Coordinates of C-alpha atoms in Angstrom, one line a residue:
M119 CA -33.4 3.8 -27.8
F120 CA -30.0 2.4 -26.9
G121 CA -29.8 4.8 -23.9
R122 CA -33.2 3.7 -22.7
L123 CA -32.3 0.1 -22.8
V124 CA -29.3 0.8 -20.7
Y125 CA -31.4 2.9 -18.3
E126 CA -34.1 0.2 -18.0
S127 CA -31.4 -2.4 -17.3
F128 CA -30.2 -0.5 -14.3
R129 CA -33.7 0.3 -13.1
R130 CA -35.0 -3.3 -13.3
Q131 CA -31.8 -5.1 -12.0
K132 CA -30.9 -2.8 -9.2
R133 CA -29.6 -5.6 -6.9
R134 CA -27.5 -7.2 -9.6
K135 CA -26.0 -3.9 -10.7
L136 CA -25.4 -2.8 -7.0
L137 CA -23.6 -6.1 -6.3
A138 CA -21.3 -5.7 -9.4
G139 CA -20.8 -2.0 -8.5
V140 CA -19.8 -2.8 -4.9
A141 CA -17.3 -5.5 -6.1
I142 CA -15.7 -3.0 -8.5
T143 CA -15.6 -0.2 -5.8
L144 CA -13.9 -2.5 -3.3
G145 CA -11.4 -3.8 -5.7
V146 CA -10.6 -0.4 -7.1
G147 CA -10.5 1.1 -3.6
V148 CA -7.9 -1.3 -2.5
A149 CA -5.9 -0.8 -5.7
T150 CA -6.0 3.0 -5.2
A151 CA -4.8 2.8 -1.7
M152 CA -2.0 0.3 -2.5
I153 CA -0.8 2.2 -5.6
A154 CA -0.9 5.6 -3.8
V155 CA 1.1 4.2 -0.8
A156 CA 3.6 2.4 -3.0
T157 CA 4.3 5.5 -5.1
D158 CA 4.8 7.7 -2.1
I159 CA 6.4 5.2 0.3
G160 CA 10.0 5.4 -0.8
D161 CA 11.1 8.5 1.2
K162 CA 8.9 7.4 4.2
I163 CA 10.5 4.0 4.4
S164 CA 13.9 5.6 4.0
R165 CA 13.1 7.9 6.9
E166 CA 12.0 5.0 9.0
L167 CA 15.2 3.1 8.2
R168 CA 17.2 6.1 9.3
T169 CA 16.5 5.0 12.8
Y170 CA 19.0 2.3 12.1
G171 CA 21.7 4.9 11.8
A172 CA 23.8 6.6 9.1
N173 CA 24.1 4.8 5.8
L174 CA 27.3 6.5 4.4
V175 CA 30.7 6.9 6.0
V176 CA 33.4 9.3 4.9
T177 CA 37.1 8.7 5.7
P178 CA 40.4 10.2 4.7
Q179 CA 41.5 9.2 1.2
E180 CA 44.7 7.7 2.7
D181 CA 42.6 5.0 4.3
T182 CA 41.8 3.5 0.9
L183 CA 45.5 3.0 -0.1
D184 CA 46.4 -0.7 -0.2
V185 CA 49.8 -2.2 0.5
Q186 CA 50.5 -5.7 -0.8
I187 CA 53.0 -7.8 1.2
G188 CA 53.5 -11.4 0.3
G189 CA 50.4 -11.5 -1.7
V190 CA 48.2 -10.2 1.1
D191 CA 46.5 -6.8 0.7
L192 CA 46.9 -4.7 3.8
K193 CA 45.6 -1.2 4.6
P194 CA 48.3 0.9 6.2
P195 CA 47.7 2.4 9.6
S196 CA 46.8 6.1 8.9
D197 CA 46.0 7.6 12.3
G198 CA 47.8 10.7 11.1
A199 CA 45.3 11.3 8.3
Y200 CA 42.3 13.5 9.0
L201 CA 39.5 15.3 7.4
N202 CA 39.2 19.0 7.9
E203 CA 36.2 20.1 10.0
A204 CA 36.0 23.4 8.1
D205 CA 35.0 21.4 4.9
L206 CA 32.0 19.7 6.5
P207 CA 29.4 22.4 6.0
K208 CA 30.2 22.1 2.2
I209 CA 28.0 19.0 2.3
R210 CA 25.0 21.4 2.2
G211 CA 26.2 22.6 -1.2
T212 CA 25.9 19.2 -2.9
F213 CA 23.2 18.5 -5.5
W214 CA 21.3 16.1 -3.1
H215 CA 21.8 18.2 0.1
H216 CA 18.0 18.2 0.8
N217 CA 18.3 14.3 1.0
I218 CA 21.0 14.5 3.6
I219 CA 19.2 14.4 7.0
G220 CA 22.4 14.9 9.0
F221 CA 26.0 14.1 9.6
A222 CA 28.2 13.5 12.6
P223 CA 32.0 13.7 12.7
M224 CA 34.0 11.4 14.9
L225 CA 37.4 11.8 16.5
P226 CA 38.6 9.0 18.9
V227 CA 41.4 10.0 21.3
S228 CA 43.3 7.9 23.8
V229 CA 43.2 9.6 27.2
R230 CA 44.4 9.1 30.7
V231 CA 41.7 8.9 33.4
N232 CA 42.9 9.5 36.9
D233 CA 41.1 6.6 38.4
A234 CA 42.5 3.4 40.0
D235 CA 40.2 1.2 37.9
A236 CA 40.7 2.7 34.5
K237 CA 44.0 4.5 33.7
N238 CA 43.5 4.4 29.9
A239 CA 40.3 5.1 28.1
T240 CA 39.0 6.3 24.7
L241 CA 37.4 9.7 24.4
L242 CA 35.2 10.0 21.3
G243 CA 34.7 13.6 20.1
T244 CA 31.6 14.3 18.0
Y245 CA 28.8 16.8 17.3
F246 CA 25.7 16.4 19.5
S247 CA 23.4 19.0 18.0
K248 CA 25.9 21.5 16.5
R249 CA 24.7 24.7 14.8
L250 CA 26.5 25.2 11.5
T251 CA 26.2 27.8 8.7
F252 CA 26.7 27.3 5.0
G253 CA 26.1 30.4 2.9
K254 CA 22.8 31.9 4.2
E255 CA 21.6 28.6 5.6
D256 CA 21.8 27.8 9.3
F257 CA 21.2 24.2 10.4
A258 CA 21.9 21.7 13.2
T259 CA 23.5 18.3 12.9
G260 CA 25.1 15.6 15.0
V261 CA 24.6 12.2 16.6
R262 CA 21.2 13.2 18.0
I263 CA 20.1 13.0 14.3
T264 CA 22.4 10.3 12.8
H265 CA 22.4 8.0 15.9
P266 CA 18.8 8.1 17.2
W267 CA 19.2 4.9 19.2
W268 CA 21.7 6.5 21.5
K269 CA 19.9 6.9 24.9
V270 CA 21.1 9.3 27.5
Q271 CA 20.2 9.2 31.2
G272 CA 20.6 12.8 32.3
A273 CA 21.3 15.6 29.8
W274 CA 23.2 16.0 26.5
P275 CA 26.3 18.1 26.6
D276 CA 26.4 21.4 24.8
D277 CA 28.7 21.3 21.8
N278 CA 30.5 24.5 23.0
S279 CA 31.1 23.1 26.5
T280 CA 33.7 20.8 28.1
D281 CA 31.0 18.5 29.6
V282 CA 31.0 14.8 28.7
L283 CA 28.9 11.7 28.5
L284 CA 30.1 8.5 30.1
G285 CA 29.3 5.1 28.5
E286 CA 27.2 3.0 30.9
S287 CA 29.7 0.2 31.2
L288 CA 32.5 2.6 31.9
A289 CA 30.4 4.5 34.4
A290 CA 29.5 1.3 36.2
R291 CA 33.2 0.3 36.4
L292 CA 34.2 3.7 37.7
G293 CA 31.2 4.1 40.0
R294 CA 30.2 7.4 38.4
K295 CA 26.8 8.9 37.7
A296 CA 25.4 12.0 36.0
G297 CA 26.4 15.1 38.0
D298 CA 29.8 13.8 39.0
E299 CA 33.2 14.9 37.8
I300 CA 35.9 13.0 36.0
E301 CA 39.5 14.0 35.5
I302 CA 40.6 13.5 31.9
S303 CA 44.3 14.1 31.0
G304 CA 44.7 16.2 34.2
Q305 CA 41.6 18.4 33.7
P306 CA 38.3 18.0 35.5
H307 CA 35.1 17.6 33.4
R308 CA 31.5 17.4 34.4
I309 CA 29.6 14.2 33.6
V310 CA 26.1 15.5 32.4
G311 CA 24.7 12.1 31.3
I312 CA 25.2 8.3 31.1
L313 CA 25.1 7.0 27.5
S314 CA 23.7 3.6 26.4
T315 CA 24.2 2.5 22.8
G316 CA 24.7 -1.3 23.0
G317 CA 28.0 -0.8 21.2
V318 CA 31.6 0.1 21.9
E319 CA 30.5 3.6 23.0
D320 CA 29.3 2.1 26.3
N321 CA 33.0 1.8 27.3
E322 CA 34.0 5.2 26.1
I323 CA 33.8 8.9 27.1
I324 CA 31.8 10.9 24.6
A325 CA 32.7 14.6 24.4
P326 CA 32.2 17.6 22.1
L327 CA 34.5 17.4 19.1
A328 CA 36.4 20.6 20.1
L329 CA 37.5 19.0 23.3
A330 CA 38.8 15.9 21.6
Q331 CA 40.7 18.1 19.1
Q332 CA 42.2 20.1 22.0
I333 CA 43.4 17.0 23.8
L334 CA 44.8 15.6 20.6
G335 CA 46.4 18.9 19.8
K336 CA 45.0 19.0 16.3
P337 CA 42.4 21.7 15.8
G338 CA 39.9 21.0 13.0
A339 CA 40.8 17.3 12.8
V340 CA 38.1 14.7 12.0
R341 CA 38.9 11.0 11.8
R342 CA 35.6 9.9 10.1
L343 CA 32.2 11.2 9.2
Y344 CA 28.9 9.4 9.3
V345 CA 26.2 10.7 7.0
S346 CA 22.5 9.8 7.1
A347 CA 20.8 10.3 3.7
L348 CA 17.6 9.5 2.0
T349 CA 18.5 7.2 -0.9
K350 CA 17.0 5.3 -3.7
P351 CA 17.4 1.5 -3.6
E352 CA 20.2 0.3 -5.8
D353 CA 19.6 -1.2 -9.3
A354 CA 22.0 -2.3 -12.0
F355 CA 22.4 1.2 -13.3
A356 CA 23.3 2.5 -9.8
R357 CA 26.2 0.0 -9.5
R358 CA 27.9 1.2 -12.7
D359 CA 31.3 3.0 -12.4
P360 CA 30.7 6.7 -13.0
Q361 CA 34.1 6.9 -14.7
T362 CA 32.6 4.8 -17.6
L363 CA 29.5 6.9 -18.0
R364 CA 29.3 9.7 -20.6
G365 CA 26.8 12.5 -21.4
A366 CA 23.2 11.8 -20.6
E367 CA 24.0 8.5 -18.8
Y368 CA 26.4 10.3 -16.4
D369 CA 23.8 13.1 -15.8
R370 CA 21.1 10.5 -15.0
W371 CA 23.4 8.7 -12.6
Y372 CA 24.7 11.9 -10.9
C373 CA 21.1 13.3 -10.6
S374 CA 19.6 10.1 -9.1
P375 CA 19.6 9.8 -5.3
Y376 CA 21.5 6.5 -5.2
A377 CA 23.8 6.0 -2.2
A378 CA 26.7 5.7 -4.6
S379 CA 26.0 9.0 -6.4
I380 CA 25.5 10.8 -3.1
A381 CA 28.8 9.3 -1.8
F382 CA 30.5 10.5 -5.0
Q383 CA 29.2 14.0 -4.4
L384 CA 30.4 13.9 -0.8
Q385 CA 33.9 13.1 -2.1
E386 CA 33.6 16.1 -4.4
A387 CA 32.6 18.4 -1.5
I388 CA 35.2 17.2 1.0
P389 CA 38.8 17.3 -0.3
H390 CA 41.0 14.3 0.1
S391 CA 38.1 12.1 1.3
H392 CA 36.7 8.7 0.4
A393 CA 32.9 8.1 0.9
E394 CA 31.2 4.7 0.7
Q395 CA 28.0 3.0 1.7
I396 CA 27.6 1.2 5.0
R397 CA 26.4 -1.8 3.0
Q398 CA 24.3 -3.5 5.7
I399 CA 22.1 -0.4 6.1
A400 CA 21.8 0.5 2.3
Q401 CA 21.0 -3.1 1.3
N402 CA 18.5 -3.6 4.0
E403 CA 16.7 -0.4 2.9
G404 CA 16.4 -1.7 -0.7
T405 CA 15.3 -5.2 0.5
V406 CA 12.6 -3.9 2.8
L407 CA 11.3 -1.4 0.3
S408 CA 11.2 -4.1 -2.5
R409 CA 9.4 -6.6 -0.3
I410 CA 6.8 -4.1 0.9
K411 CA 6.1 -3.0 -2.6
G412 CA 5.9 -6.6 -3.7
L413 CA 3.4 -7.3 -0.9
M414 CA 1.3 -4.3 -2.0
L415 CA 1.4 -5.5 -5.6
L416 CA 0.1 -8.9 -4.5
V417 CA -2.7 -7.4 -2.4
T418 CA -3.7 -5.2 -5.4
L419 CA -3.8 -8.1 -7.8
A420 CA -5.7 -10.3 -5.4
A421 CA -8.3 -7.5 -4.8
L422 CA -8.7 -6.9 -8.6
F423 CA -9.0 -10.6 -9.3
A424 CA -11.6 -11.0 -6.7
S425 CA -13.5 -8.0 -8.1
A426 CA -13.4 -9.4 -11.6
L427 CA -14.8 -12.8 -10.3
A428 CA -17.6 -11.0 -8.5
V429 CA -18.4 -8.9 -11.6
S430 CA -18.3 -12.0 -13.7
A431 CA -20.8 -13.8 -11.4
A432 CA -23.1 -10.8 -11.3
M433 CA -23.1 -10.2 -15.0
A434 CA -23.6 -13.9 -15.8
T435 CA -26.7 -14.0 -13.5
A436 CA -28.0 -10.8 -15.0
I437 CA -27.6 -11.9 -18.6
F438 CA -29.2 -15.3 -17.7
E439 CA -32.3 -13.5 -16.3
R440 CA -32.4 -11.3 -19.5
R441 CA -32.1 -14.1 -22.0
T442 CA -35.6 -13.5 -23.3
E443 CA -34.8 -9.9 -23.9
V444 CA -31.7 -10.9 -25.8
G445 CA -33.6 -13.4 -27.8
L446 CA -36.2 -10.7 -28.7
M447 CA -33.5 -8.3 -29.7
K448 CA -32.0 -10.8 -32.0
A449 CA -35.4 -11.8 -33.4
L450 CA -36.0 -8.2 -34.3
G451 CA -32.8 -8.0 -36.3
A452 CA -30.2 -6.9 -33.7
G453 CA -26.7 -8.2 -34.6
S454 CA -24.1 -9.6 -32.3
I455 CA -22.3 -6.3 -32.3
S456 CA -25.4 -4.4 -31.1
V457 CA -26.0 -6.9 -28.3
A458 CA -22.4 -6.9 -27.2
A459 CA -22.3 -3.0 -27.3
L460 CA -25.4 -2.9 -25.0
F461 CA -23.8 -5.0 -22.3
F462 CA -20.4 -3.4 -22.7
A463 CA -22.0 0.0 -22.3
E464 CA -23.6 -1.2 -19.1
A465 CA -20.3 -2.6 -17.9
L466 CA -18.5 0.7 -18.8
L467 CA -21.1 2.7 -16.8
L468 CA -20.6 0.4 -13.8
A469 CA -16.8 0.7 -14.1
L470 CA -16.9 4.5 -14.2
I471 CA -19.2 4.8 -11.2
G472 CA -17.3 2.1 -9.3
G473 CA -14.0 3.7 -10.3
V474 CA -15.0 7.2 -9.0
V475 CA -16.3 5.9 -5.7
G476 CA -13.5 3.4 -5.3
F477 CA -10.9 6.2 -6.0
A478 CA -12.5 8.4 -3.3
G479 CA -12.6 5.5 -0.8
G480 CA -9.1 4.3 -1.7
S481 CA -7.7 7.9 -1.2
L482 CA -9.2 8.0 2.3
L483 CA -7.7 4.6 3.0
A484 CA -4.3 5.6 1.8
R485 CA -4.3 8.7 4.0
Q486 CA -5.3 6.6 7.0
I487 CA -2.5 4.1 6.3
G488 CA -0.1 7.1 6.1
R489 CA -1.2 8.5 9.4
S490 CA -1.3 5.2 11.3
I491 CA 1.9 3.6 9.9
F492 CA 4.2 6.4 8.8
D493 CA 2.7 9.2 10.8
S494 CA 2.7 11.4 7.7
Q495 CA 0.4 12.4 4.9
I496 CA 0.2 10.2 1.7
T497 CA 0.1 12.4 -1.4
I498 CA -2.5 11.3 -4.0
E499 CA -1.2 12.4 -7.4
P500 CA -3.9 13.7 -9.8
V501 CA -2.5 11.4 -12.6
L502 CA -3.6 8.4 -10.5
F503 CA -7.3 9.2 -11.2
P504 CA -7.3 8.3 -14.9
V505 CA -5.1 5.3 -14.2
I506 CA -7.6 4.0 -11.6
L507 CA -10.5 4.6 -14.0
A508 CA -8.7 2.6 -16.7
I509 CA -8.0 -0.2 -14.2
A510 CA -11.7 -0.2 -13.2
V511 CA -12.8 -0.5 -16.9
I512 CA -10.3 -3.3 -17.6
V513 CA -11.3 -5.3 -14.6
T514 CA -15.0 -4.9 -15.4
F515 CA -14.6 -5.8 -19.0
A516 CA -12.5 -8.8 -18.1
G517 CA -15.1 -10.0 -15.6
S518 CA -18.0 -9.4 -18.1
A519 CA -16.4 -10.7 -21.3
M520 CA -17.4 -14.4 -20.8
A521 CA -21.0 -13.6 -19.9
I522 CA -21.3 -11.2 -22.8
R523 CA -19.8 -13.8 -25.1
R524 CA -22.5 -16.2 -24.1
A525 CA -25.2 -13.6 -24.6
V526 CA -23.9 -12.9 -28.2
K527 CA -24.1 -16.6 -29.1
L528 CA -27.5 -17.1 -27.6
D529 CA -30.0 -18.7 -30.0
P530 CA -33.1 -16.5 -30.2
V531 CA -35.4 -19.5 -30.7
Y532 CA -34.4 -21.2 -27.5
A533 CA -34.2 -17.9 -25.7
L534 CA -37.8 -17.0 -26.5
R535 CA -38.9 -20.4 -25.5
G536 CA -37.3 -19.8 -22.1
E537 CA -34.5 -22.4 -22.6
A538 CA -30.9 -21.8 -21.8

């Protein structure tokens, strides 16, 4: 009998139930899309922010030594301190090596340019797209990965050549273009491209690292190393000093992709080095990610609130139209629990139907957001399905509670007489 009452309710009030079902479906669909994107957005946002450049820098440990003179902290000039290029592939052996997108060593060298307009210039040695090997792994790394905003008119030099790039400001001052030659420290070198970065590199000569090391006379020398890594935004735990952590806390910190923990592992991999965050990049990443997730949360709550209001209006109208039925049930001996159970059963069925349809629609919307905004696939985790069904049930019950409460308190005498 109970099941027939529920069935007849849906059969006789198709429009009301359809309206409530659509409201639930839309609210749950938006919630599904926002939750799916929010849970899968971290790495994608981090990859987008990698277009801002590297977020970690590694320098010789000697650069961190402080000298205090007259109460003023000074860092000593340590141009003679270098990292060893042979240690760089060890980065691929760190715990979070899969999160490291790329790295680029830098070695600035002061050189003589045989030109009337520029006798002295800075030559910056680096990797462009250098092939390296660590164990059985072969990979490419360099500024073409870590500095994606560098634009070259012409071609990129080969890392095993002696060709160079000329910064656009320096090229304009010297009157040189791609294809010309330039004499650096008495040796001719071909200019294969003109580099534009919007930074100091526009006034420099950019060359393969081996050429800079040869000019400096220090094979294997690296002055600093820029690393681009996918990281997790900092929280209070991330900022704790690892020296104060013990046991499980240390393991949790070490095995979390915080910028600080990845920097710590870089120091372990590269002897006599100091790694730290480039704060502006790391903090911007956390701020952007937090704000986007906050916006998604607000959109989700607004959609669910609107859905609950729509369900409330639909259920209130449906119960008002069925007040005679409720009065008859009470007159025949039905208790408040039985009446409430009938309407909650209807609400539960609506929630489950709307939840399933909304989950399917929200999954499609999440995938469309992933393709159009992040140019990648949003992964819908299976555990999200029961969570969405639970949200649908909670929203539907919240929207129906007031109307059902009125139905339970309805006086059968007035109801059967057609009075509210």
